[in-house]
Short mmCIF file of C-alpha atoms in Angstrom, two decimals:
data_model
loop_
_atom_site.label_atom_id
_atom_site.label_comp_id
_atom_site.label_asym_id
_atom_site.label_seq_id
_atom_site.Cartn_x
_atom_site.Cartn_y
_atom_site.Cartn_z
CA MET A 39 0.00 0.00 0.00
CA ASP A 40 0.98 3.60 -0.50
CA TRP A 41 -0.30 6.66 1.35
CA ILE A 42 -2.95 7.47 -1.26
CA GLN A 43 -4.46 4.01 -0.86
CA THR A 44 -4.19 4.29 2.92
CA VAL A 45 -6.03 7.60 3.10
CA VAL A 46 -8.70 6.66 0.55
CA LEU A 47 -9.52 3.29 2.13
CA ALA A 48 -9.51 4.70 5.68
CA LEU A 49 -11.81 7.54 4.59
CA ILE A 50 -14.17 5.06 2.96
CA GLN A 51 -14.27 2.97 6.14
CA GLY A 52 -14.69 5.96 8.43
CA LEU A 53 -17.44 7.63 6.41
CA THR A 54 -19.45 4.63 5.26
CA GLU A 55 -19.38 2.64 8.52
CA PHE A 56 -22.07 4.89 9.98
CA LEU A 57 -23.88 6.36 6.97
CA PRO A 58 -26.73 4.22 5.56
CA VAL A 59 -24.90 3.64 2.27
CA SER A 60 -23.02 0.34 2.82
CA SER A 61 -19.29 0.26 3.44
CA SER A 62 -18.88 -3.04 1.57
CA ALA A 63 -20.35 -1.52 -1.60
CA HIS A 64 -17.68 1.17 -1.48
CA LEU A 65 -14.73 -0.94 -0.41
CA ILE A 66 -14.96 -3.15 -3.50
CA LEU A 67 -14.66 -0.20 -5.89
CA PRO A 68 -10.92 0.54 -5.49
CA SER A 69 -9.97 -3.11 -6.05
CA GLN A 70 -12.41 -3.65 -8.92
CA LEU A 71 -11.87 -0.37 -10.75
CA LEU A 72 -8.31 0.59 -9.81
CA GLY A 73 -6.80 -2.86 -9.38
CA TRP A 74 -5.71 -2.18 -5.80
CA GLN A 75 -4.65 -5.25 -3.86
CA ASP A 76 -6.28 -6.28 -0.59
CA GLN A 77 -5.13 -3.96 2.18
CA GLY A 78 -4.36 -6.81 4.58
CA LEU A 79 -5.62 -7.90 7.99
CA ALA A 80 -3.55 -5.41 10.00
CA PHE A 81 -5.06 -2.49 8.11
CA ASP A 82 -8.57 -3.94 8.55
CA VAL A 83 -8.01 -4.22 12.28
CA GLY A 84 -6.63 -0.68 12.37
CA VAL A 85 -9.56 1.00 10.63
CA HIS A 86 -12.00 -0.97 12.78
CA LEU A 87 -10.16 0.35 15.82
CA GLY A 88 -10.40 3.85 14.39
CA THR A 89 -14.16 3.74 13.83
CA LEU A 90 -14.70 2.08 17.22
CA SER A 91 -12.71 4.84 18.92
CA ALA A 92 -14.81 7.48 17.15
CA VAL A 93 -18.22 6.12 18.12
CA MET A 94 -17.16 5.43 21.71
CA PHE A 95 -15.72 8.93 22.05
CA TYR A 96 -18.81 10.60 20.57
CA PHE A 97 -21.18 8.62 22.80
CA ARG A 98 -18.81 8.48 25.76
CA GLN A 99 -21.42 9.83 28.19
CA ASP A 100 -24.06 7.36 26.99
CA VAL A 101 -21.60 4.48 27.13
CA SER A 102 -20.45 5.45 30.63
CA ASN A 103 -24.03 5.74 31.90
CA MET A 104 -25.02 2.45 30.28
CA LEU A 105 -22.04 0.57 31.72
CA LEU A 106 -22.69 1.87 35.23
CA ALA A 107 -26.39 1.09 34.95
CA PHE A 108 -25.68 -2.35 33.48
CA PHE A 109 -23.57 -3.41 36.45
CA ALA A 110 -26.02 -1.76 38.87
CA SER A 111 -28.81 -3.88 37.37
CA PHE A 112 -27.22 -6.97 38.92
CA LYS A 113 -27.93 -5.41 42.32
CA GLY A 114 -31.58 -4.91 41.41
CA ASP A 115 -31.30 -1.26 40.36
CA LYS A 116 -33.56 -0.50 37.40
CA SER A 117 -33.03 2.45 35.08
CA VAL A 118 -33.54 3.51 31.49
CA ASP A 119 -29.79 3.37 30.81
CA GLY A 120 -29.59 -0.13 32.23
CA ARG A 121 -32.50 -1.31 30.09
CA ILE A 122 -30.93 0.17 26.94
CA ALA A 123 -27.61 -1.50 27.80
CA TRP A 124 -29.30 -4.90 28.09
CA PHE A 125 -31.22 -4.31 24.87
CA VAL A 126 -28.01 -3.43 23.00
CA ILE A 127 -26.65 -6.81 24.12
CA PHE A 128 -29.80 -8.68 23.09
CA ALA A 129 -29.90 -6.90 19.73
CA THR A 130 -26.27 -7.82 19.06
CA LEU A 131 -26.71 -11.56 19.58
CA PRO A 132 -28.39 -12.33 16.20
CA ALA A 133 -25.57 -10.68 14.25
CA LEU A 134 -22.93 -12.57 16.25
CA LEU A 135 -24.76 -15.89 15.87
CA PHE A 136 -25.42 -15.57 12.15
CA GLY A 137 -21.98 -14.11 11.59
CA PHE A 138 -20.39 -17.15 13.22
CA LEU A 139 -22.56 -19.61 11.29
CA LEU A 140 -22.68 -17.94 7.88
CA ASN A 141 -19.43 -15.96 7.58
CA ASP A 142 -17.78 -18.41 5.16
CA ILE A 143 -20.91 -18.69 3.01
CA VAL A 144 -21.25 -14.91 2.76
CA ASP A 145 -17.55 -14.54 1.92
CA HIS A 146 -17.84 -17.13 -0.83
CA TYR A 147 -21.16 -16.15 -2.44
CA GLY A 148 -22.01 -12.65 -1.30
CA ARG A 149 -19.14 -10.43 -2.40
CA SER A 150 -19.81 -10.18 -6.12
CA ILE A 151 -20.62 -6.80 -7.62
CA LEU A 152 -24.03 -8.10 -8.74
CA VAL A 153 -25.06 -9.11 -5.21
CA ILE A 154 -23.85 -5.82 -3.74
CA ALA A 155 -25.58 -3.80 -6.45
CA ALA A 156 -28.87 -5.64 -5.84
CA THR A 157 -28.79 -5.23 -2.06
CA THR A 158 -27.74 -1.58 -2.38
CA LEU A 159 -30.83 -0.89 -4.49
CA ILE A 160 -33.31 -3.10 -2.62
CA PHE A 161 -32.45 -1.94 0.88
CA GLY A 162 -32.12 1.64 -0.33
CA ALA A 163 -35.73 1.46 -1.50
CA LEU A 164 -36.76 -0.05 1.85
CA LEU A 165 -35.00 2.77 3.70
CA TRP A 166 -36.89 5.33 1.60
CA TRP A 167 -40.23 3.62 2.32
CA ALA A 168 -39.50 3.45 6.06
CA ASP A 169 -38.61 7.14 6.14
CA VAL A 170 -41.63 8.45 4.21
CA SER A 171 -44.08 6.23 6.11
CA ARG A 172 -42.55 6.79 9.56
CA ARG A 173 -44.76 7.61 12.54
CA GLU A 174 -42.04 9.06 14.79
CA ILE A 175 -43.77 8.50 18.09
CA MET A 176 -41.11 6.89 20.27
CA PRO A 177 -37.87 8.19 21.74
CA LEU A 178 -35.13 5.68 22.45
CA GLU A 179 -36.00 5.68 26.16
CA GLU A 180 -39.26 3.84 25.33
CA ILE A 181 -37.59 0.93 23.54
CA ARG A 182 -38.94 -2.52 24.40
CA LEU A 183 -37.31 -5.94 24.25
CA ARG A 184 -39.39 -6.80 21.18
CA ASP A 185 -38.08 -3.71 19.39
CA ALA A 186 -34.48 -4.53 20.26
CA ILE A 187 -34.79 -8.13 19.02
CA LEU A 188 -36.39 -7.05 15.73
CA ILE A 189 -33.71 -4.41 15.13
CA GLY A 190 -31.08 -7.02 16.03
CA LEU A 191 -32.50 -9.47 13.49
CA ALA A 192 -32.43 -6.71 10.89
CA GLN A 193 -28.79 -6.05 11.76
CA ALA A 194 -28.01 -9.71 11.07
CA VAL A 195 -29.26 -9.21 7.50
CA ALA A 196 -26.42 -6.72 7.04
CA LEU A 197 -24.05 -9.68 6.83
CA ILE A 198 -25.04 -9.64 3.16
CA PRO A 199 -22.68 -7.09 1.56
CA GLY A 200 -24.40 -3.98 0.23
CA THR A 201 -27.18 -4.03 2.83
CA SER A 202 -25.57 -1.47 5.17
CA ARG A 203 -25.62 -2.22 8.89
CA SER A 204 -26.57 1.32 9.85
CA GLY A 205 -29.09 1.52 7.00
CA ILE A 206 -30.98 -1.66 7.88
CA THR A 207 -31.06 -0.95 11.64
CA ILE A 208 -32.30 2.61 11.08
CA THR A 209 -34.88 1.24 8.63
CA ALA A 210 -36.15 -1.27 11.19
CA ALA A 211 -36.28 1.34 13.96
CA LEU A 212 -38.23 3.78 11.77
CA LEU A 213 -40.73 1.05 10.84
CA LEU A 214 -41.19 0.34 14.55
CA GLY A 215 -42.13 3.97 15.16
CA PHE A 216 -38.93 5.49 16.56
CA THR A 217 -37.91 9.03 15.77
CA ARG A 218 -35.07 9.54 13.32
CA GLN A 219 -32.75 10.61 16.12
CA ALA A 220 -33.67 7.60 18.26
CA ALA A 221 -33.24 5.22 15.31
CA ALA A 222 -29.80 6.63 14.47
CA ARG A 223 -28.67 6.74 18.09
CA PHE A 224 -29.59 3.10 18.74
CA SER A 225 -27.94 2.09 15.46
CA PHE A 226 -24.71 3.81 16.49
CA LEU A 227 -24.78 2.27 19.98
CA LEU A 228 -25.34 -1.13 18.37
CA SER A 229 -22.26 -0.61 16.24
CA ILE A 230 -19.97 -0.67 19.30
CA PRO A 231 -20.21 -4.39 20.17
CA VAL A 232 -20.43 -5.35 16.48
CA ILE A 233 -17.26 -3.45 15.56
CA MET A 234 -15.56 -4.86 18.67
CA ALA A 235 -16.49 -8.38 17.59
CA ALA A 236 -15.40 -7.86 13.99
CA GLY A 237 -12.12 -6.25 15.05
CA SER A 238 -11.42 -9.01 17.56
CA TYR A 239 -12.09 -11.70 14.96
CA LYS A 240 -9.76 -10.05 12.49
CA GLY A 241 -7.23 -9.51 15.27
CA LEU A 242 -7.18 -13.25 16.01
CA GLU A 243 -6.64 -13.92 12.31
CA LEU A 244 -3.82 -11.39 12.30
CA ALA A 245 -2.16 -13.05 15.30
CA GLN A 246 -2.02 -16.29 13.33
CA THR A 247 -0.51 -14.62 10.27
CA ALA A 248 3.22 -14.24 9.87
CA THR A 249 3.14 -11.75 7.00
CA GLY A 250 4.96 -8.43 7.15
CA THR A 251 3.00 -5.32 8.10
CA GLN A 252 3.45 -1.66 7.16
CA TRP A 253 2.70 -0.33 10.63
CA GLU A 254 3.03 3.32 9.61
CA MET A 255 0.20 2.75 7.09
CA VAL A 256 -1.88 0.98 9.74
CA MET A 257 -1.49 3.84 12.21
CA GLY A 258 -2.32 6.32 9.48
CA GLY A 259 -5.46 4.29 8.72
CA VAL A 260 -6.44 4.33 12.40
CA LEU A 261 -6.13 8.12 12.57
CA VAL A 262 -7.90 8.89 9.28
CA SER A 263 -10.75 6.44 9.92
CA ALA A 264 -11.25 7.75 13.47
CA LEU A 265 -11.37 11.43 12.47
CA SER A 266 -13.58 10.85 9.43
CA ALA A 267 -15.96 8.63 11.42
CA LEU A 268 -16.19 11.20 14.21
CA ALA A 269 -17.04 13.97 11.74
CA CYS A 270 -19.51 11.68 9.98
CA ILE A 271 -21.43 10.83 13.17
CA HIS A 272 -21.57 14.47 14.27
CA PHE A 273 -22.86 15.92 11.02
CA PHE A 274 -25.21 13.00 10.32
CA LEU A 275 -27.01 13.47 13.65
CA LYS A 276 -26.95 17.25 13.31
CA LEU A 277 -28.51 17.26 9.83
CA LEU A 278 -30.70 14.16 10.09
CA ASP A 279 -34.00 15.82 11.01
CA ARG A 280 -33.48 18.48 8.35
CA ILE A 281 -32.54 16.32 5.37
CA GLY A 282 -34.01 12.92 6.28
CA MET A 283 -33.00 9.78 4.42
CA LEU A 284 -33.76 10.89 0.86
CA PRO A 285 -30.20 12.08 -0.02
CA PHE A 286 -28.80 8.70 1.06
CA VAL A 287 -31.52 6.83 -0.82
CA ILE A 288 -30.76 8.76 -4.02
CA TYR A 289 -27.05 8.11 -3.52
CA ARG A 290 -27.70 4.39 -3.02
CA PHE A 291 -29.74 4.24 -6.22
CA CYS A 292 -26.97 5.96 -8.16
CA LEU A 293 -24.34 3.69 -6.62
CA GLY A 294 -26.38 0.55 -7.27
CA LEU A 295 -26.94 1.47 -10.91
CA PHE A 296 -23.26 2.31 -11.29
CA LEU A 297 -22.29 -1.10 -9.86
CA LEU A 298 -24.68 -2.79 -12.27
CA ALA A 299 -23.04 -0.91 -15.13
CA VAL A 300 -19.62 -2.01 -13.88
CA TYR A 301 -20.78 -5.61 -13.64
CA PHE A 302 -22.30 -5.79 -17.11
CA PHE A 303 -20.09 -3.45 -19.10
CA VAL A 304 -16.65 -3.19 -17.48
CA PRO A 305 -14.33 -6.19 -17.87
CA VAL A 306 -13.08 -7.00 -14.38
CA ASN A 307 -11.95 -10.08 -12.52
CA ALA A 308 -14.91 -10.66 -10.19
#
């Protein structure tokens, strides 16, 4: 890797991890269109660490309150923060279970441009429908176990590349009647254990690999992905109520059609 590849790939990871546009749909483009080689496990672990650092820093007060309330719940103390903490755990379990069972299948069959183009378009349309038909009656503090499980099951669908983890969880939350801010906030809180799990899995793979690593590129990826993810979360939440989901839906449609054009008309090694 060179520094241009490092910055571009880290920016893609940092920006698309939290926007409802699918990081996997974007990460295939440099390799397919520019012929860039795989960035390697160490870089993957690094950018996951960067995005994890960003979301934990941005929601540091929420995370602190939830952790304290979670441990207090074992003493019988009940609180909204404790309930949300438990529901984040419950909502994470489907993704971990299906990820463990289906990871190899998804890697083998799900990473073609055609699959990613289709899911980008289909789940983009579903996001648009959820946004225009939303009821917006519930803040996050009113979340129930049923809501958390349904959002968690939706998150498991994001194992299919092109779906977008943030997009499908926000879609599910909007369909359940949460406000846009509540839907986005729960989606971002859900990302913490998922990114931890993904980073840990890749870290174990890295520990078993004896290949050389460009650590200066990895550290650069950590920094760029963290800063871009932090800016992304801030501006997304700040502008969400004003712009809604339509700009992201339009972008997904354009991206999906572009990927279809690449698949059918550009000679690449898929």
